[in-house]
Tab-separated table of C-alpha atoms and ligand atoms in Angstrom:
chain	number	residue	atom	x	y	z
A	130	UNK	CA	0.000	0.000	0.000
A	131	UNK	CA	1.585	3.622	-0.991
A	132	UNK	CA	-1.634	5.945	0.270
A	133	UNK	CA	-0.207	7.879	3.679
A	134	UNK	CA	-2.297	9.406	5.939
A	135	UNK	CA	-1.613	11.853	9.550
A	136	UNK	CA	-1.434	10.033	12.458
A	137	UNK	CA	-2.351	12.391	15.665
A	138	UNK	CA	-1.556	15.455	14.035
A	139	UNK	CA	1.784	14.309	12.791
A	140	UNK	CA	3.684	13.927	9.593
A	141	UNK	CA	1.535	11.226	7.061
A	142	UNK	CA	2.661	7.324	7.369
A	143	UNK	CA	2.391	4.904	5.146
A	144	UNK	CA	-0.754	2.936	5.170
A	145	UNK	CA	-0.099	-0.705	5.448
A	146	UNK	CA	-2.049	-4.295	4.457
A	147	UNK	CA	-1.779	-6.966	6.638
A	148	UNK	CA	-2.076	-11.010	6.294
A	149	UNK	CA	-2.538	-13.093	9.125
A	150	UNK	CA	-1.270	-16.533	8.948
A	151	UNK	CA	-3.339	-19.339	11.254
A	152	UNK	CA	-6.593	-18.039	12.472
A	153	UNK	CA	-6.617	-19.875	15.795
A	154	UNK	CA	-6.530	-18.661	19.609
A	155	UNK	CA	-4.129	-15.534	19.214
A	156	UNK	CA	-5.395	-14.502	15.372
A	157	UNK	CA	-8.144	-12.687	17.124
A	158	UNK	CA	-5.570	-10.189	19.621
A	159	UNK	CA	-3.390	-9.521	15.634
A	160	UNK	CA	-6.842	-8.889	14.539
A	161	UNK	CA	-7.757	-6.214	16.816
A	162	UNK	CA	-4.289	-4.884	17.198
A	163	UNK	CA	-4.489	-3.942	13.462
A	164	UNK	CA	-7.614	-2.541	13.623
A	165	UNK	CA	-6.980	-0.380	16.000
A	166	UNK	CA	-3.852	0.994	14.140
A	167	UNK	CA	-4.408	4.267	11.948
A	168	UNK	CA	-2.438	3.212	9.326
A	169	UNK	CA	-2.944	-0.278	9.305
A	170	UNK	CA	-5.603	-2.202	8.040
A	171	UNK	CA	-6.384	-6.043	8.082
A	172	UNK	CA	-6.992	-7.323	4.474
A	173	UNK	CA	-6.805	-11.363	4.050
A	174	UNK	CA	-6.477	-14.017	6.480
A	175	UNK	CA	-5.762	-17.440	6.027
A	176	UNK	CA	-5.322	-21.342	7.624
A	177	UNK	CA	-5.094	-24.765	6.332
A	178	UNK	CA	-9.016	-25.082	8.171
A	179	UNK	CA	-10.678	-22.732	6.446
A	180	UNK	CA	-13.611	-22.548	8.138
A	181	UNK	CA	-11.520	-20.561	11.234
A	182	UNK	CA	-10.500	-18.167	8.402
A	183	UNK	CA	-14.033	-17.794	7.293
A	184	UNK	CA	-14.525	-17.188	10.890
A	185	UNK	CA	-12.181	-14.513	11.655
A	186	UNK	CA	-12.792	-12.901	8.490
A	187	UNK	CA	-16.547	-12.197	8.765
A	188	UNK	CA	-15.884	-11.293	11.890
A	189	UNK	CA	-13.066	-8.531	11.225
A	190	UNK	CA	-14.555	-7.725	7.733
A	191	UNK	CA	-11.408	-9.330	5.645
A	192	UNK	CA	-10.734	-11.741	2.865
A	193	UNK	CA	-10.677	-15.375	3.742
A	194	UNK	CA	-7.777	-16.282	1.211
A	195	UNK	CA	-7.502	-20.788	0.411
A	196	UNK	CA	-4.078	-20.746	0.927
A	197	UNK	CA	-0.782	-19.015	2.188
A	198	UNK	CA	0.518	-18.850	-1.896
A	199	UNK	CA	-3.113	-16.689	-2.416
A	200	UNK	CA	-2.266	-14.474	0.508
A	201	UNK	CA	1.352	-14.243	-0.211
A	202	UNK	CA	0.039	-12.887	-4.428
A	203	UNK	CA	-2.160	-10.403	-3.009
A	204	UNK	CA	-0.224	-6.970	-3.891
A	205	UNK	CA	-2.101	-5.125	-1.068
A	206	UNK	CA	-0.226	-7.076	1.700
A	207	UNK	CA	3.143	-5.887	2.526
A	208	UNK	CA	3.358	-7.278	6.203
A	209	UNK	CA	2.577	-10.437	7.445
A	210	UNK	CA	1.772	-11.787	11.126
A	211	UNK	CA	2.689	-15.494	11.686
A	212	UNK	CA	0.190	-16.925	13.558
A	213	UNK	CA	0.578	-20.343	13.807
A	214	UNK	CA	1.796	-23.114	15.789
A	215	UNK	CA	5.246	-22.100	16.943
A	216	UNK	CA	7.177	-25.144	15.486
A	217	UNK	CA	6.213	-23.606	11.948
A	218	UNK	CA	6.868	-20.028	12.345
A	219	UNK	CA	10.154	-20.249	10.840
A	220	UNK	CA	8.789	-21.743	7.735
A	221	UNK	CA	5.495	-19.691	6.890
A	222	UNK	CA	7.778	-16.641	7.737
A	223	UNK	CA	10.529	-18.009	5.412
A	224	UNK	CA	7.929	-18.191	2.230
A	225	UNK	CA	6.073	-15.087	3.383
A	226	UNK	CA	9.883	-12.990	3.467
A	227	UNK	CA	10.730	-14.295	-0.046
A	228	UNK	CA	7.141	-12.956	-1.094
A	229	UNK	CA	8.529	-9.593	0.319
A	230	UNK	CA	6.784	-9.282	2.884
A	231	UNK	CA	7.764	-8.035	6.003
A	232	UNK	CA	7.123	-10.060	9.266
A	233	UNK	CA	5.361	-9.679	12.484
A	234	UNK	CA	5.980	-13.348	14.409
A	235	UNK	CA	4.550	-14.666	17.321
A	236	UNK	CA	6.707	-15.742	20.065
A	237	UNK	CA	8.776	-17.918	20.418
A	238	UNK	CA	10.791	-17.165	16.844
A	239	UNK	CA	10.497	-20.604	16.595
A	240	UNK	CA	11.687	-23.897	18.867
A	241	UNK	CA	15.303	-24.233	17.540
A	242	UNK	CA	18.076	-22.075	17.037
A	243	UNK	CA	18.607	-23.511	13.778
A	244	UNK	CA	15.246	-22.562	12.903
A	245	UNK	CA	15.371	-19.278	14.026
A	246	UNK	CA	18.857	-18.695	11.825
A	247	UNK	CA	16.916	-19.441	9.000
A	248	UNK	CA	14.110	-17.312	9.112
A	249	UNK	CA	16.396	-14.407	10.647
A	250	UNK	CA	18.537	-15.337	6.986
A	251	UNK	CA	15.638	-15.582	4.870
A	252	UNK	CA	14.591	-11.820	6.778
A	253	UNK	CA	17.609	-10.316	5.604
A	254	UNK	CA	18.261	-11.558	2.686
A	255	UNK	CA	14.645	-10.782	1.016
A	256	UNK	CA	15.431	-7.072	2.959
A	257	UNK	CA	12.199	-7.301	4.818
A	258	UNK	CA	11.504	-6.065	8.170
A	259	UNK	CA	10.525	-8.782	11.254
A	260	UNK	CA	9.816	-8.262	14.435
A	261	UNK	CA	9.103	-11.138	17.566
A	262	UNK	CA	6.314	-10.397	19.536
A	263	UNK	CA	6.774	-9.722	23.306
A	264	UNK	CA	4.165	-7.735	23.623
A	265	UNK	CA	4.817	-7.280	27.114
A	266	UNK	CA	8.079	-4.826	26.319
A	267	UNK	CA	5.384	-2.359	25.743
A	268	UNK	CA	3.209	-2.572	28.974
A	269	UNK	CA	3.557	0.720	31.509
A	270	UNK	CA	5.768	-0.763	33.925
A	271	UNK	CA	8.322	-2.251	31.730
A	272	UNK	CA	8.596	1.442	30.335
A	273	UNK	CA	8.764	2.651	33.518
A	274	UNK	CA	11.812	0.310	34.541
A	275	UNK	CA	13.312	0.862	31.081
A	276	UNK	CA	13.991	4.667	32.018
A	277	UNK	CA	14.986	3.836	35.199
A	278	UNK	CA	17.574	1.439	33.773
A	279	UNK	CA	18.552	3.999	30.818
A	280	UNK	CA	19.249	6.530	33.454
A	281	UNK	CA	21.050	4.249	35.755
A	282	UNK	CA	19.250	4.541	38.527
A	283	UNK	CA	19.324	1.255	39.747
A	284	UNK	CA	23.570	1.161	39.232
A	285	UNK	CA	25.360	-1.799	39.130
A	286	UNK	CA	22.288	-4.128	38.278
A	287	UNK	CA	22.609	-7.494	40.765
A	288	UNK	CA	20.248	-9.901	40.662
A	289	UNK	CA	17.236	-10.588	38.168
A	290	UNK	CA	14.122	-12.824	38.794
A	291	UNK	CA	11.655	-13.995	36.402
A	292	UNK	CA	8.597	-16.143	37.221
A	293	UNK	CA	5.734	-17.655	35.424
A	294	UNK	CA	3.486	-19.936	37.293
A	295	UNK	CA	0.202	-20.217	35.537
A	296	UNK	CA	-2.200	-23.214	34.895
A	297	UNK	CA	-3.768	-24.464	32.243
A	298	UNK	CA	-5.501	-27.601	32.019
A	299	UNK	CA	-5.289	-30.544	30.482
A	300	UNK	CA	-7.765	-29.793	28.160
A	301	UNK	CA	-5.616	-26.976	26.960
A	302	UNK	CA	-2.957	-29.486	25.873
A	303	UNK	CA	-5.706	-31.514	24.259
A	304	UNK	CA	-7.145	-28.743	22.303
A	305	UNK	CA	-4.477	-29.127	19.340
A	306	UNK	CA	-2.219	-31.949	18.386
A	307	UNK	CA	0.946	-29.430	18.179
A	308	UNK	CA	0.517	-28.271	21.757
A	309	UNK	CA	2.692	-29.810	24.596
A	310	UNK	CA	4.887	-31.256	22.056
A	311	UNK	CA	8.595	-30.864	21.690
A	312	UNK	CA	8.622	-30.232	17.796
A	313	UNK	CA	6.112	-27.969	17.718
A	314	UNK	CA	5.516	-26.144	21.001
A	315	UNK	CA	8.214	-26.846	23.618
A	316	UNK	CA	7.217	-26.628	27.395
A	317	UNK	CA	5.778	-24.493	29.893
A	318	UNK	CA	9.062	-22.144	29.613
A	319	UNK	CA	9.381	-22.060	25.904
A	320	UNK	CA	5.659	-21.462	25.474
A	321	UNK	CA	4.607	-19.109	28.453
A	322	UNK	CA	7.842	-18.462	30.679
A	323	UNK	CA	9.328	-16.980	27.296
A	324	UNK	CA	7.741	-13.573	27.772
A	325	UNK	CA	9.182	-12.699	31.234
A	326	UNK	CA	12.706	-14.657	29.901
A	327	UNK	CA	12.513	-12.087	27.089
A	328	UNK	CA	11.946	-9.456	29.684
A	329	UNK	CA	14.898	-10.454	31.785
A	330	UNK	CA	17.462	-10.629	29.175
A	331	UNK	CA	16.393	-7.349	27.993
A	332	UNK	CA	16.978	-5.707	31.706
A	333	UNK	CA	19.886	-8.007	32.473
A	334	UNK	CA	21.206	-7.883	29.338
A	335	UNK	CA	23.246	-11.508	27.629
A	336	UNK	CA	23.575	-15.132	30.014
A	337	UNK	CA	26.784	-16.471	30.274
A	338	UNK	CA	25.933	-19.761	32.057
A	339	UNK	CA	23.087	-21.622	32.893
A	340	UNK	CA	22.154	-24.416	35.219
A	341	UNK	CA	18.769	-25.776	35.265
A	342	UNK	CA	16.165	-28.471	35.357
A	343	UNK	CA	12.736	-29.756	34.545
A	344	UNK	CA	10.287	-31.837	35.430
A	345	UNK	CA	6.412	-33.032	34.105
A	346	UNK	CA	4.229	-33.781	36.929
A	347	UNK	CA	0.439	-32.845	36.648
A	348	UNK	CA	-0.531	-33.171	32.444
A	349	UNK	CA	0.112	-35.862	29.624
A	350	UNK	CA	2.637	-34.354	27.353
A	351	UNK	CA	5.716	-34.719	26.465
A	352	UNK	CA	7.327	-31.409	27.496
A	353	UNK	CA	8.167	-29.847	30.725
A	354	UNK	CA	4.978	-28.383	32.681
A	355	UNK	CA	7.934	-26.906	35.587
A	356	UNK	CA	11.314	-25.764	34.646
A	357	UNK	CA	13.562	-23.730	36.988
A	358	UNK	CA	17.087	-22.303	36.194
A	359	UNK	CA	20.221	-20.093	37.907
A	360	UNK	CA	21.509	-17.764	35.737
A	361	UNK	CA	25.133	-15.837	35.898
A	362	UNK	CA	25.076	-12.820	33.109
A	363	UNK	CA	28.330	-11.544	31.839
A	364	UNK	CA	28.073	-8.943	33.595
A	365	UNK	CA	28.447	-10.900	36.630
A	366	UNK	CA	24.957	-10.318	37.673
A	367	UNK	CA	23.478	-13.516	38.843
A	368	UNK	CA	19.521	-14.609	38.567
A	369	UNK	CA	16.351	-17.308	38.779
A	370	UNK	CA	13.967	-18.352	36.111
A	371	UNK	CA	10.783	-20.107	37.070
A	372	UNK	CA	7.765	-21.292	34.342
A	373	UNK	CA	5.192	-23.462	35.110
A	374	UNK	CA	1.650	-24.194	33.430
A	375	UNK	CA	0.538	-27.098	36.745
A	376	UNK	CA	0.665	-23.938	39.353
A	377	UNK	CA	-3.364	-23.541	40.270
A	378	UNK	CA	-4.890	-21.417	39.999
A	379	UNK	CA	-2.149	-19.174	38.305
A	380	UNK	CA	-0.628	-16.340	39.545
A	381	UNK	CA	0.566	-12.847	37.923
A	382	UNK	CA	4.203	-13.088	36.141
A	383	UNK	CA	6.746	-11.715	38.120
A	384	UNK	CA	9.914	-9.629	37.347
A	385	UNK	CA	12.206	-8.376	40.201
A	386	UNK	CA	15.410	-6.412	39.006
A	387	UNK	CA	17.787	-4.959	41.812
A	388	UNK	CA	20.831	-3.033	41.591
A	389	UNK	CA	23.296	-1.180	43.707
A	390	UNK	CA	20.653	1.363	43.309
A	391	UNK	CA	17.288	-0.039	44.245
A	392	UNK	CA	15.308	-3.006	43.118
A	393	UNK	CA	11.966	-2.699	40.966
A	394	UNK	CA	8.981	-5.444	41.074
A	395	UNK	CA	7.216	-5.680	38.434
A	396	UNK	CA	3.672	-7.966	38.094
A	397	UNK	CA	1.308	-8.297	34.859
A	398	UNK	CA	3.250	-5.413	33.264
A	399	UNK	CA	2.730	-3.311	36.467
A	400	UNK	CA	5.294	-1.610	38.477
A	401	UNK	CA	3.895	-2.472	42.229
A	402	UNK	CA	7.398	-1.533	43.921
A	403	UNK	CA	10.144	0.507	43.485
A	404	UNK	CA	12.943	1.493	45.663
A	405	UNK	CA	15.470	3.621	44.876
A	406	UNK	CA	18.642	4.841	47.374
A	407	UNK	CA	18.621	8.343	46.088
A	408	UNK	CA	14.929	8.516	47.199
A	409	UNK	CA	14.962	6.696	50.177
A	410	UNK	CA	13.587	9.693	52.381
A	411	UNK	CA	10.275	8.769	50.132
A	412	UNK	CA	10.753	4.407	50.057
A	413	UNK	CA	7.862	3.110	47.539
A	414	UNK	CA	6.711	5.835	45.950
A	415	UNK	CA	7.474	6.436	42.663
A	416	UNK	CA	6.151	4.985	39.217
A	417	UNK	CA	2.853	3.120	39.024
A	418	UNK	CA	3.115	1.732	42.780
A	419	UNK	CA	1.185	-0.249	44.392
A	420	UNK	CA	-1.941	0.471	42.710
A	421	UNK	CA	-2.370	-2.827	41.065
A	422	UNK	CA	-5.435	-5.121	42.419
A	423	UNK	CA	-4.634	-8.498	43.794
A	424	UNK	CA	-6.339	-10.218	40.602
A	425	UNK	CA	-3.603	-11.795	38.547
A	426	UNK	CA	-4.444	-11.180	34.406
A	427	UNK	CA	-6.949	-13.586	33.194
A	428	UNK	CA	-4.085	-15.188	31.124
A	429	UNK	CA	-2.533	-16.671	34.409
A	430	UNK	CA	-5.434	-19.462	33.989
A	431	UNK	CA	-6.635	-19.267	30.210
A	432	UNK	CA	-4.772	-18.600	27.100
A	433	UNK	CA	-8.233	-16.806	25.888
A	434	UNK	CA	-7.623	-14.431	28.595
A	435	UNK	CA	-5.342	-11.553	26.646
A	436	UNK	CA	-5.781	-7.648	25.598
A	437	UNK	CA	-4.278	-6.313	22.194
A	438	UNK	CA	-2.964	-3.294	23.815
A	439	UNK	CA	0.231	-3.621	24.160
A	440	UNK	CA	0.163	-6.140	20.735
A	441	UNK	CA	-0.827	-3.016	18.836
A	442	UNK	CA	2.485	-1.262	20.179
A	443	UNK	CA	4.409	-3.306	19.297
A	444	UNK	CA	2.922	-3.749	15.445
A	445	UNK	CA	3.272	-0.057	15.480
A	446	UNK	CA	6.603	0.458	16.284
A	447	UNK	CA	7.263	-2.749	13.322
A	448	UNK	CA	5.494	-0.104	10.813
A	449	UNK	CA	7.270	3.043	12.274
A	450	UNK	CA	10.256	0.772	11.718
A	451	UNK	CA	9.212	0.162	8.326
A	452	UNK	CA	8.466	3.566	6.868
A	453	UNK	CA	11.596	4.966	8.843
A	454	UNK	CA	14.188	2.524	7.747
A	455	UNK	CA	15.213	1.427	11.126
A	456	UNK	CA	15.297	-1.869	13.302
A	457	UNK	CA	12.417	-2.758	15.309
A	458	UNK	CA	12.279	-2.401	19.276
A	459	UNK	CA	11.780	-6.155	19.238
A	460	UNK	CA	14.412	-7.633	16.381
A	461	UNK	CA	14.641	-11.386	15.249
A	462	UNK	CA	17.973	-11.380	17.249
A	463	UNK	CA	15.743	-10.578	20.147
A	464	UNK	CA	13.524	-13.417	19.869
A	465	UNK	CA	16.811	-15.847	18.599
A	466	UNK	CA	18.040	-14.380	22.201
A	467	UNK	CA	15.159	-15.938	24.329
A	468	UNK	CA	14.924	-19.157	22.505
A	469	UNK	CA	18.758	-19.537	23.057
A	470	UNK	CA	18.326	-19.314	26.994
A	471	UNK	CA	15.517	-21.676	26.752
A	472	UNK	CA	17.812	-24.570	24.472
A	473	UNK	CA	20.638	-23.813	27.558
A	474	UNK	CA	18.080	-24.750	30.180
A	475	UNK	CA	16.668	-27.915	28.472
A	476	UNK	CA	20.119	-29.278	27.681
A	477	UNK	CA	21.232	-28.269	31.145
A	478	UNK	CA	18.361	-30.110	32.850
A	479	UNK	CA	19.051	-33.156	30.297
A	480	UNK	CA	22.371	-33.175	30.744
A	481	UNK	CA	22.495	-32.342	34.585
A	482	UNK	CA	25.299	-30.287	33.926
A	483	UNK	CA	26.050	-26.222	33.851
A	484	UNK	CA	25.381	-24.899	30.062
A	485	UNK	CA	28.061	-21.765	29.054
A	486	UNK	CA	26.744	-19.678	26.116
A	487	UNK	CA	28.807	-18.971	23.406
A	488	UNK	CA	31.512	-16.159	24.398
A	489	UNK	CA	30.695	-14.751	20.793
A	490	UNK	CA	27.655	-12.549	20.459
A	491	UNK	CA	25.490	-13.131	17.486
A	492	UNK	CA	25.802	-10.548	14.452
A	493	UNK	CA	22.285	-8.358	14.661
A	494	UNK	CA	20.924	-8.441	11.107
A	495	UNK	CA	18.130	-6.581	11.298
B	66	LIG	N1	1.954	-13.388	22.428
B	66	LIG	C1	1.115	-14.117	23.155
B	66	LIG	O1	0.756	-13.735	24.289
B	66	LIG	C2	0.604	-15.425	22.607
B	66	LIG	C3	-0.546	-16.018	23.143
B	66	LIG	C4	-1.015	-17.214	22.582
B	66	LIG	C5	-0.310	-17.805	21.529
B	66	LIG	N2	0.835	-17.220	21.058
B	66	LIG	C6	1.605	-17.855	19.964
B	66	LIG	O2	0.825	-17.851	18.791
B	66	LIG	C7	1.065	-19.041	18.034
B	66	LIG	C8	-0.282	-19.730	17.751
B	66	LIG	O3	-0.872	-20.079	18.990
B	66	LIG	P1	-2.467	-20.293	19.103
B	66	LIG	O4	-2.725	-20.486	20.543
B	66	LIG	O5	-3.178	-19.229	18.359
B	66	LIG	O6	-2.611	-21.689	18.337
B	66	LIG	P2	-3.917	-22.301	17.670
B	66	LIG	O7	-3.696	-23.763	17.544
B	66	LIG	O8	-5.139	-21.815	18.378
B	66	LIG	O9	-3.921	-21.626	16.218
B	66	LIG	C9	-2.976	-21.960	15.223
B	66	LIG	C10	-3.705	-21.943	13.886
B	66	LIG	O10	-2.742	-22.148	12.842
B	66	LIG	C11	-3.342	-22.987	11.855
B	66	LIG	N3	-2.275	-23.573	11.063
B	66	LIG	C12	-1.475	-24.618	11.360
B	66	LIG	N4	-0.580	-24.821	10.370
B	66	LIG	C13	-0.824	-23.870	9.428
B	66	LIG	C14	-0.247	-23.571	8.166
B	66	LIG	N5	0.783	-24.267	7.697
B	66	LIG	N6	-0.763	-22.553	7.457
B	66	LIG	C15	-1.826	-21.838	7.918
B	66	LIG	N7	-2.416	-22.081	9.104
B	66	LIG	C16	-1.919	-23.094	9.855
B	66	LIG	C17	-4.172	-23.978	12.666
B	66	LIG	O11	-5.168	-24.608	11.865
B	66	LIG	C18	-4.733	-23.077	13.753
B	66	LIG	O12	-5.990	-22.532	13.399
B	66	LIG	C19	2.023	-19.884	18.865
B	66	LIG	O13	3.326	-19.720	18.363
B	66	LIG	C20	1.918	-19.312	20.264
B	66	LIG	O14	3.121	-19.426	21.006
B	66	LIG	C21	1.270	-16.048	21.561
């Protein structure tokens, strides 16, 4: 699409077409993320059932295209979201990049690293733009601790925490033949403790070593429903990773960052603490504190159980990225990043052994 239009009374952007690839559980949050986008607009949608892309198209007012080659032909699409099971991301992204499209893809990039090189490969070499959702970069209190970090108020960072313990039921696992499996999904840390990993690594910055294990104890599936981990960052920083889908009846994901000067807690996106030395004569009471309610989000016990908010962010700051001919806040190297910690802590827990990252840090290439 080449028509611009003024967003909020500033210079005219590019209006964009979108695609979505799979129209199942999360189709619905890319759906509504896109409509609520200026200059964005949702034009064809497609799945190997098409009945769910019938669905989702009469219900967001969209093509329902037979297949991803029809999608990928339509001229008036120039970014795609990748939508389906995660164990396949790499390969619809692949064939939607050498289409020229650019890429918005759900988290995780995909389940392997070698996966992930390709798409990030494909990416480049097609010079299309991709971005890995984690959504949750963009809620309020992750900005909040962002500029806190940026301005180095919390010095010498120490220790990092990250914790996912959610439920979901056996039925969840049951609803689709690719979920709780290691090709396609991975376990309860590749699948839901990736966003708070994501957020970890991006306050802690890169892992030098982990140690970790896993165990399944309350569904039928081959993954992990627990995994735990110790972390040592190269900066020396040190730090825990929990993810669990058998905790009942699921709690709000946790992110506690301390420094040298002051620690930050962070829960559903929220700032509910922050304490900072340099305001100690005031302990508590800065940012969005202590204001949340005790409710964790409704995704601590149902996938359905999202809002496109912070989605819609992030799909703005891909088409920013586009029109301005810069990287995205959220690059594939990002989302290569996350899925690397989570390989270290399944071979670690396999191997009962401490896993050290490569000293070399992989080339950004986009
Ligand atoms: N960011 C988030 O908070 C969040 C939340 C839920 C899911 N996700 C991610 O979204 C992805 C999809 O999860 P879901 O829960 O929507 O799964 P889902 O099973 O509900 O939907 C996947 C859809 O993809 C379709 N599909 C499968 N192979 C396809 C192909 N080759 N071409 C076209 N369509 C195909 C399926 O028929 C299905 O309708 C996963 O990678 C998951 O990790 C992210």
């Amino acid at each position: 699409m080449t028509e611009t239009i003024g967003v909020n009374g500033n210079a005219a952007r590019r209006s964009h077409g979108f695609g979505i690839v799979g129209a199942g559980v999360i189709s619905s949050i890319h759906a509504d993320a896109i409509a609520s986008i200026p200059n964005a607009a949702l034009v064809a949608v497609t799945d190997i059932e098409p009945e769910r892309a019938k669905a989702l198209a009469a219900s967001h007012d969209c093509a329902a295209e037979p297949d991803l080659d029809a999608l990928l032909a339509r001229d008036d699409i120039d970014v795609v979201s990748v939508c389906v099971p995660s164990g396949i991301h790499a390969e619809v992204g692949i064939r939607a990049a050498a289409a020229g499209k650019h890429l918005v893809v759900e988290k995780p990039i995909d389940v392997t690293l070698e996966a992930a090189d390709r798409l990030i490969s494909a990416a480049r070499t097609a010079g299309v733009i991709m971005t890995v959702i984690s959504q949750h970069r963009f809620d309020q209190g992750l900005l909040e601790l962002r500029d806190l970090l940026d301005a180095g108020q919390l010095g010498r960072l120490v220790l990092g925490e990250a914790s996912t313990k959610w439920y979901r039921s056996q039925g969840y696992y049951d609803s689709a033949a690719w979920r709780g499996t290691w090709a396609l999904d991975g376990g309860s840390l590749m699948n839901q403790g990736i966003h708070y990993l994501d957020l970890l690594l991006w306050c802690m910055g890169p892992v030098a070593e982990v140690t970790a294990l896993f165990s399944t104890q309350t569904h039928q599936i081959e993954v992990e429903d627990a995994a735990l981990a110790v972390l040592r960052f190269r900066s020396g920083a040190v730090g825990t990773l929990v993810a669990s889908t058998a905790i009942f009846p699921g709690f709000a994901q946790r992110l506690e960052v301390s420094g040298t000067g002051g620690s930050v807690v962070i829960e559903d996106g929220e700032m509910i603490r922050c304490e900072l030395s340099a305001d100690s004569a005031e302990p508590g009471l800065r940012g969005s504190l202590n204001a949340r309610s005790s409710e964790p989000s409704a995704a601590a016990a149902t996938p359905a159980g999202l809002a496109f908010a912070s989605h819609a962010a992030q799909i703005s700051d891909l088409l920013d990225a586009i029109d301005d001919g810069r990287a995205p806040a959220v690059t594939g190297d990002d989302g290569r990043a996350a899925v690397q910690i989570v390989c270290a802590v399944y071979q670690s827990a396999r191997e009962a052994r401490t896993v050290r990252l490569p000293e070399a840090p992989h080339v950004r290439v986009n």
